[in-house]
Amino acid sequence: MSTNESLNPNQLRDARADFVHQHWVLYLMEGLLLLALGVVAIIIPPIATLSATIVIGWVFLAAGVFGLASTFRARHAAGFWWSLISAVAGIAAGLVLLAWPFSGSVSLTLVMIAFFTVEGIASIMFGLEHRRGVPTWGSFVASGVIDLLIAAIVFHGFPGTATWALGLLVGIDMIFGGAALAVLALHLRR
């Protein structure tokens, strides 16, 4: 029997809270690092775009290789050929992004435009559907409008926006994530 099994849920929650409280400096350091990287990404978005494309390429490649290995380990299972096709597609996508990261950033920018368009429409529709019971329904509509504006701005300048849009958005995300972690760390310090 482990020690976690002998603790009641309140003791477990308190133990987690104590652990997090004791390590608030790590959260602060991670938050500050993300803030700094976010600022760099916003100052030099082409480098951040290229870096993000390369990281995504490695993720696709690693997932494809892992998928290929697991597919061949379970080669007698149903859906073998579909799993094989999926794994090979992941490897191919990873290799393409790594071999031609500038072209990959163009493709990723198109995917980003499509995502923000669909996300914007979905957020607006969600907000409008909940306008009679959710007091904050307008925030969903506003979020959707912002998503559509981002998609329109990036699309309007395409393909030129492919050099900076992904890096800029990654930088903005890092700044918000870093700020959230830093605020959490300062709260946990108390």
PDB file of C-alpha atoms in Angstrom:
ATOM      1  CA  MET A   1       0.000   0.000   0.000  1.00  0.00           C
ATOM      2  CA  SER A   2       1.431   3.397  -0.975  1.00  0.00           C
ATOM      3  CA  THR A   3       1.320   6.490   1.214  1.00  0.00           C
ATOM      4  CA  ASN A   4      -1.085   8.191  -1.214  1.00  0.00           C
ATOM      5  CA  GLU A   5      -3.699   5.505  -0.607  1.00  0.00           C
ATOM      6  CA  SER A   6      -3.655   6.161   3.139  1.00  0.00           C
ATOM      7  CA  LEU A   7      -4.219   9.920   2.754  1.00  0.00           C
ATOM      8  CA  ASN A   8      -7.705  11.303   2.532  1.00  0.00           C
ATOM      9  CA  PRO A   9      -8.505  13.719  -0.343  1.00  0.00           C
ATOM     10  CA  ASN A  10      -8.051  16.808   1.869  1.00  0.00           C
ATOM     11  CA  GLN A  11      -4.616  15.666   3.002  1.00  0.00           C
ATOM     12  CA  LEU A  12      -3.652  14.928  -0.579  1.00  0.00           C
ATOM     13  CA  ARG A  13      -4.794  18.387  -1.697  1.00  0.00           C
ATOM     14  CA  ASP A  14      -2.878  20.010   1.185  1.00  0.00           C
ATOM     15  CA  ALA A  15       0.261  18.013   0.327  1.00  0.00           C
ATOM     16  CA  ARG A  16       0.051  19.183  -3.301  1.00  0.00           C
ATOM     17  CA  ALA A  17      -0.513  22.772  -2.206  1.00  0.00           C
ATOM     18  CA  ASP A  18       2.528  22.588   0.110  1.00  0.00           C
ATOM     19  CA  PHE A  19       4.667  21.191  -2.709  1.00  0.00           C
ATOM     20  CA  VAL A  20       3.593  23.937  -5.101  1.00  0.00           C
ATOM     21  CA  HIS A  21       4.101  26.593  -2.415  1.00  0.00           C
ATOM     22  CA  GLN A  22       7.635  25.327  -1.695  1.00  0.00           C
ATOM     23  CA  HIS A  23       8.561  25.499  -5.381  1.00  0.00           C
ATOM     24  CA  TRP A  24       7.088  28.882  -6.307  1.00  0.00           C
ATOM     25  CA  VAL A  25      10.517  30.104  -7.445  1.00  0.00           C
ATOM     26  CA  LEU A  26      10.580  27.470 -10.211  1.00  0.00           C
ATOM     27  CA  TYR A  27       7.214  28.700 -11.483  1.00  0.00           C
ATOM     28  CA  LEU A  28       8.478  32.283 -11.367  1.00  0.00           C
ATOM     29  CA  MET A  29      11.652  31.385 -13.271  1.00  0.00           C
ATOM     30  CA  GLU A  30       9.666  29.494 -15.923  1.00  0.00           C
ATOM     31  CA  GLY A  31       7.244  32.403 -16.237  1.00  0.00           C
ATOM     32  CA  LEU A  32      10.045  34.943 -16.634  1.00  0.00           C
ATOM     33  CA  LEU A  33      11.791  32.730 -19.204  1.00  0.00           C
ATOM     34  CA  LEU A  34       8.576  32.439 -21.225  1.00  0.00           C
ATOM     35  CA  LEU A  35       8.091  36.209 -20.991  1.00  0.00           C
ATOM     36  CA  ALA A  36      11.626  36.828 -22.261  1.00  0.00           C
ATOM     37  CA  LEU A  37      11.281  34.309 -25.105  1.00  0.00           C
ATOM     38  CA  GLY A  38       7.913  35.811 -26.008  1.00  0.00           C
ATOM     39  CA  VAL A  39       9.427  39.288 -26.244  1.00  0.00           C
ATOM     40  CA  VAL A  40      12.246  37.958 -28.438  1.00  0.00           C
ATOM     41  CA  ALA A  41       9.691  36.172 -30.656  1.00  0.00           C
ATOM     42  CA  ILE A  42       7.719  39.399 -31.066  1.00  0.00           C
ATOM     43  CA  ILE A  43      10.862  41.460 -31.780  1.00  0.00           C
ATOM     44  CA  ILE A  44      12.181  38.923 -34.331  1.00  0.00           C
ATOM     45  CA  PRO A  45       9.084  37.068 -35.593  1.00  0.00           C
ATOM     46  CA  PRO A  46      10.766  35.545 -38.687  1.00  0.00           C
ATOM     47  CA  ILE A  47      13.236  33.662 -36.457  1.00  0.00           C
ATOM     48  CA  ALA A  48      10.389  32.551 -34.187  1.00  0.00           C
ATOM     49  CA  THR A  49       8.364  31.407 -37.209  1.00  0.00           C
ATOM     50  CA  LEU A  50      11.292  29.400 -38.535  1.00  0.00           C
ATOM     51  CA  SER A  51      11.949  27.931 -35.067  1.00  0.00           C
ATOM     52  CA  ALA A  52       8.302  26.973 -34.590  1.00  0.00           C
ATOM     53  CA  THR A  53       8.240  25.322 -38.017  1.00  0.00           C
ATOM     54  CA  ILE A  54      11.345  23.282 -37.192  1.00  0.00           C
ATOM     55  CA  VAL A  55       9.957  22.235 -33.794  1.00  0.00           C
ATOM     56  CA  ILE A  56       6.678  21.169 -35.403  1.00  0.00           C
ATOM     57  CA  GLY A  57       8.678  19.249 -38.010  1.00  0.00           C
ATOM     58  CA  TRP A  58      10.522  17.338 -35.277  1.00  0.00           C
ATOM     59  CA  VAL A  59       7.243  16.626 -33.485  1.00  0.00           C
ATOM     60  CA  PHE A  60       5.701  15.179 -36.670  1.00  0.00           C
ATOM     61  CA  LEU A  61       8.828  13.138 -37.366  1.00  0.00           C
ATOM     62  CA  ALA A  62       9.033  11.745 -33.818  1.00  0.00           C
ATOM     63  CA  ALA A  63       5.318  10.940 -33.739  1.00  0.00           C
ATOM     64  CA  GLY A  64       5.566   9.241 -37.130  1.00  0.00           C
ATOM     65  CA  VAL A  65       8.566   7.128 -36.122  1.00  0.00           C
ATOM     66  CA  PHE A  66       6.877   6.136 -32.861  1.00  0.00           C
ATOM     67  CA  GLY A  67       3.656   5.383 -34.753  1.00  0.00           C
ATOM     68  CA  LEU A  68       5.550   3.286 -37.275  1.00  0.00           C
ATOM     69  CA  ALA A  69       7.237   1.261 -34.536  1.00  0.00           C
ATOM     70  CA  SER A  70       3.989   0.668 -32.666  1.00  0.00           C
ATOM     71  CA  THR A  71       2.176  -0.183 -35.916  1.00  0.00           C
ATOM     72  CA  PHE A  72       4.682  -2.906 -36.747  1.00  0.00           C
ATOM     73  CA  ARG A  73       4.560  -4.228 -33.178  1.00  0.00           C
ATOM     74  CA  ALA A  74       0.795  -4.654 -33.601  1.00  0.00           C
ATOM     75  CA  ARG A  75       0.898  -5.612 -37.283  1.00  0.00           C
ATOM     76  CA  HIS A  76      -1.797  -8.270 -36.844  1.00  0.00           C
ATOM     77  CA  ALA A  77      -4.291  -5.848 -35.282  1.00  0.00           C
ATOM     78  CA  ALA A  78      -7.214  -4.432 -37.200  1.00  0.00           C
ATOM     79  CA  GLY A  79      -6.478  -1.197 -39.024  1.00  0.00           C
ATOM     80  CA  PHE A  80      -2.818  -1.998 -39.687  1.00  0.00           C
ATOM     81  CA  TRP A  81      -2.768  -0.312 -43.099  1.00  0.00           C
ATOM     82  CA  TRP A  82      -4.477   2.839 -41.817  1.00  0.00           C
ATOM     83  CA  SER A  83      -1.989   3.066 -38.952  1.00  0.00           C
ATOM     84  CA  LEU A  84       0.857   2.516 -41.383  1.00  0.00           C
ATOM     85  CA  ILE A  85      -0.400   5.275 -43.688  1.00  0.00           C
ATOM     86  CA  SER A  86      -0.785   7.637 -40.725  1.00  0.00           C
ATOM     87  CA  ALA A  87       2.732   6.927 -39.466  1.00  0.00           C
ATOM     88  CA  VAL A  88       4.293   7.365 -42.908  1.00  0.00           C
ATOM     89  CA  ALA A  89       2.361  10.621 -43.382  1.00  0.00           C
ATOM     90  CA  GLY A  90       3.720  11.918 -40.060  1.00  0.00           C
ATOM     91  CA  ILE A  91       7.271  11.015 -41.031  1.00  0.00           C
ATOM     92  CA  ALA A  92       6.839  12.607 -44.460  1.00  0.00           C
ATOM     93  CA  ALA A  93       5.350  15.802 -43.010  1.00  0.00           C
ATOM     94  CA  GLY A  94       8.176  16.040 -40.481  1.00  0.00           C
ATOM     95  CA  LEU A  95      10.856  15.534 -43.106  1.00  0.00           C
ATOM     96  CA  VAL A  96       9.271  18.110 -45.428  1.00  0.00           C
ATOM     97  CA  LEU A  97       9.063  20.712 -42.643  1.00  0.00           C
ATOM     98  CA  LEU A  98      12.662  20.047 -41.624  1.00  0.00           C
ATOM     99  CA  ALA A  99      14.020  20.022 -45.183  1.00  0.00           C
ATOM    100  CA  TRP A 100      12.111  23.116 -46.341  1.00  0.00           C
ATOM    101  CA  PRO A 101      11.172  25.120 -43.230  1.00  0.00           C
ATOM    102  CA  PHE A 102      10.429  28.314 -45.184  1.00  0.00           C
ATOM    103  CA  SER A 103       7.919  26.502 -47.393  1.00  0.00           C
ATOM    104  CA  GLY A 104       6.624  24.777 -44.280  1.00  0.00           C
ATOM    105  CA  SER A 105       5.959  28.122 -42.633  1.00  0.00           C
ATOM    106  CA  VAL A 106       3.768  29.060 -45.618  1.00  0.00           C
ATOM    107  CA  SER A 107       1.746  25.865 -45.189  1.00  0.00           C
ATOM    108  CA  LEU A 108       1.488  26.354 -41.434  1.00  0.00           C
ATOM    109  CA  THR A 109       0.303  29.914 -41.999  1.00  0.00           C
ATOM    110  CA  LEU A 110      -2.491  28.634 -44.249  1.00  0.00           C
ATOM    111  CA  VAL A 111      -3.464  26.130 -41.560  1.00  0.00           C
ATOM    112  CA  MET A 112      -3.399  28.952 -38.995  1.00  0.00           C
ATOM    113  CA  ILE A 113      -5.685  31.106 -41.175  1.00  0.00           C
ATOM    114  CA  ALA A 114      -8.128  28.205 -41.511  1.00  0.00           C
ATOM    115  CA  PHE A 115      -8.003  27.521 -37.773  1.00  0.00           C
ATOM    116  CA  PHE A 116      -8.658  31.126 -36.768  1.00  0.00           C
ATOM    117  CA  THR A 117     -11.509  31.347 -39.281  1.00  0.00           C
ATOM    118  CA  VAL A 118     -13.236  28.210 -38.010  1.00  0.00           C
ATOM    119  CA  GLU A 119     -12.512  29.073 -34.362  1.00  0.00           C
ATOM    120  CA  GLY A 120     -13.874  32.586 -34.866  1.00  0.00           C
ATOM    121  CA  ILE A 121     -17.116  31.411 -36.447  1.00  0.00           C
ATOM    122  CA  ALA A 122     -17.547  28.705 -33.791  1.00  0.00           C
ATOM    123  CA  SER A 123     -16.958  31.187 -30.942  1.00  0.00           C
ATOM    124  CA  ILE A 124     -19.437  33.677 -32.374  1.00  0.00           C
ATOM    125  CA  MET A 125     -22.084  30.993 -32.873  1.00  0.00           C
ATOM    126  CA  PHE A 126     -21.466  29.614 -29.371  1.00  0.00           C
ATOM    127  CA  GLY A 127     -21.884  33.075 -27.869  1.00  0.00           C
ATOM    128  CA  LEU A 128     -25.039  33.817 -29.839  1.00  0.00           C
ATOM    129  CA  GLU A 129     -26.508  30.453 -28.913  1.00  0.00           C
ATOM    130  CA  HIS A 130     -25.945  31.169 -25.204  1.00  0.00           C
ATOM    131  CA  ARG A 131     -27.006  34.811 -25.130  1.00  0.00           C
ATOM    132  CA  ARG A 132     -30.077  33.981 -23.062  1.00  0.00           C
ATOM    133  CA  GLY A 133     -28.542  32.272 -20.073  1.00  0.00           C
ATOM    134  CA  VAL A 134     -24.885  33.102 -19.997  1.00  0.00           C
ATOM    135  CA  PRO A 135     -24.188  36.672 -18.892  1.00  0.00           C
ATOM    136  CA  THR A 136     -20.728  36.614 -20.500  1.00  0.00           C
ATOM    137  CA  TRP A 137     -21.947  35.474 -23.926  1.00  0.00           C
ATOM    138  CA  GLY A 138     -20.610  38.675 -25.460  1.00  0.00           C
ATOM    139  CA  SER A 139     -17.034  37.737 -24.577  1.00  0.00           C
ATOM    140  CA  PHE A 140     -17.361  34.663 -26.805  1.00  0.00           C
ATOM    141  CA  VAL A 141     -18.651  36.805 -29.651  1.00  0.00           C
ATOM    142  CA  ALA A 142     -15.819  39.307 -29.119  1.00  0.00           C
ATOM    143  CA  SER A 143     -13.256  36.504 -29.058  1.00  0.00           C
ATOM    144  CA  GLY A 144     -14.682  35.134 -32.297  1.00  0.00           C
ATOM    145  CA  VAL A 145     -14.556  38.545 -33.960  1.00  0.00           C
ATOM    146  CA  ILE A 146     -10.887  38.922 -32.910  1.00  0.00           C
ATOM    147  CA  ASP A 147     -10.124  35.466 -34.330  1.00  0.00           C
ATOM    148  CA  LEU A 148     -11.755  36.451 -37.635  1.00  0.00           C
ATOM    149  CA  LEU A 149      -9.815  39.737 -37.702  1.00  0.00           C
ATOM    150  CA  ILE A 150      -6.539  37.876 -37.144  1.00  0.00           C
ATOM    151  CA  ALA A 151      -7.418  35.450 -39.946  1.00  0.00           C
ATOM    152  CA  ALA A 152      -8.339  38.347 -42.264  1.00  0.00           C
ATOM    153  CA  ILE A 153      -5.152  40.307 -41.524  1.00  0.00           C
ATOM    154  CA  VAL A 154      -2.901  37.298 -42.042  1.00  0.00           C
ATOM    155  CA  PHE A 155      -4.805  36.250 -45.188  1.00  0.00           C
ATOM    156  CA  HIS A 156      -4.759  39.763 -46.639  1.00  0.00           C
ATOM    157  CA  GLY A 157      -0.973  39.929 -46.452  1.00  0.00           C
ATOM    158  CA  PHE A 158      -0.377  36.330 -47.504  1.00  0.00           C
ATOM    159  CA  PRO A 159       2.166  34.999 -48.517  1.00  0.00           C
ATOM    160  CA  GLY A 160       4.269  37.764 -46.963  1.00  0.00           C
ATOM    161  CA  THR A 161       2.672  37.172 -43.556  1.00  0.00           C
ATOM    162  CA  ALA A 162       4.048  33.619 -43.574  1.00  0.00           C
ATOM    163  CA  THR A 163       7.425  34.999 -42.493  1.00  0.00           C
ATOM    164  CA  TRP A 164       6.166  36.640 -39.306  1.00  0.00           C
ATOM    165  CA  ALA A 165       2.599  35.666 -38.354  1.00  0.00           C
ATOM    166  CA  LEU A 166       3.325  32.313 -36.738  1.00  0.00           C
ATOM    167  CA  GLY A 167       6.288  33.701 -34.778  1.00  0.00           C
ATOM    168  CA  LEU A 168       4.319  36.722 -33.622  1.00  0.00           C
ATOM    169  CA  LEU A 169       1.409  34.617 -32.384  1.00  0.00           C
ATOM    170  CA  VAL A 170       3.780  32.173 -30.652  1.00  0.00           C
ATOM    171  CA  GLY A 171       5.444  35.158 -28.974  1.00  0.00           C
ATOM    172  CA  ILE A 172       2.134  36.588 -27.806  1.00  0.00           C
ATOM    173  CA  ASP A 173       1.131  33.177 -26.454  1.00  0.00           C
ATOM    174  CA  MET A 174       4.450  32.873 -24.598  1.00  0.00           C
ATOM    175  CA  ILE A 175       4.007  36.304 -23.040  1.00  0.00           C
ATOM    176  CA  PHE A 176       0.507  35.506 -21.776  1.00  0.00           C
ATOM    177  CA  GLY A 177       1.596  32.054 -20.543  1.00  0.00           C
ATOM    178  CA  GLY A 178       4.692  33.467 -18.874  1.00  0.00           C
ATOM    179  CA  ALA A 179       2.749  36.269 -17.223  1.00  0.00           C
ATOM    180  CA  ALA A 180       0.181  33.782 -15.920  1.00  0.00           C
ATOM    181  CA  LEU A 181       2.918  31.585 -14.438  1.00  0.00           C
ATOM    182  CA  ALA A 182       4.702  34.567 -12.876  1.00  0.00           C
ATOM    183  CA  VAL A 183       1.478  35.834 -11.289  1.00  0.00           C
ATOM    184  CA  LEU A 184       0.741  32.327 -10.009  1.00  0.00           C
ATOM    185  CA  ALA A 185       4.245  32.069  -8.545  1.00  0.00           C
ATOM    186  CA  LEU A 186       3.950  35.404  -6.746  1.00  0.00           C
ATOM    187  CA  HIS A 187       0.559  34.332  -5.395  1.00  0.00           C
ATOM    188  CA  LEU A 188       2.014  31.007  -4.198  1.00  0.00           C
ATOM    189  CA  ARG A 189       4.877  32.789  -2.456  1.00  0.00           C
ATOM    190  CA  ARG A 190       2.481  34.109   0.164  1.00  0.00           C
TER     191      ARG A 190
END
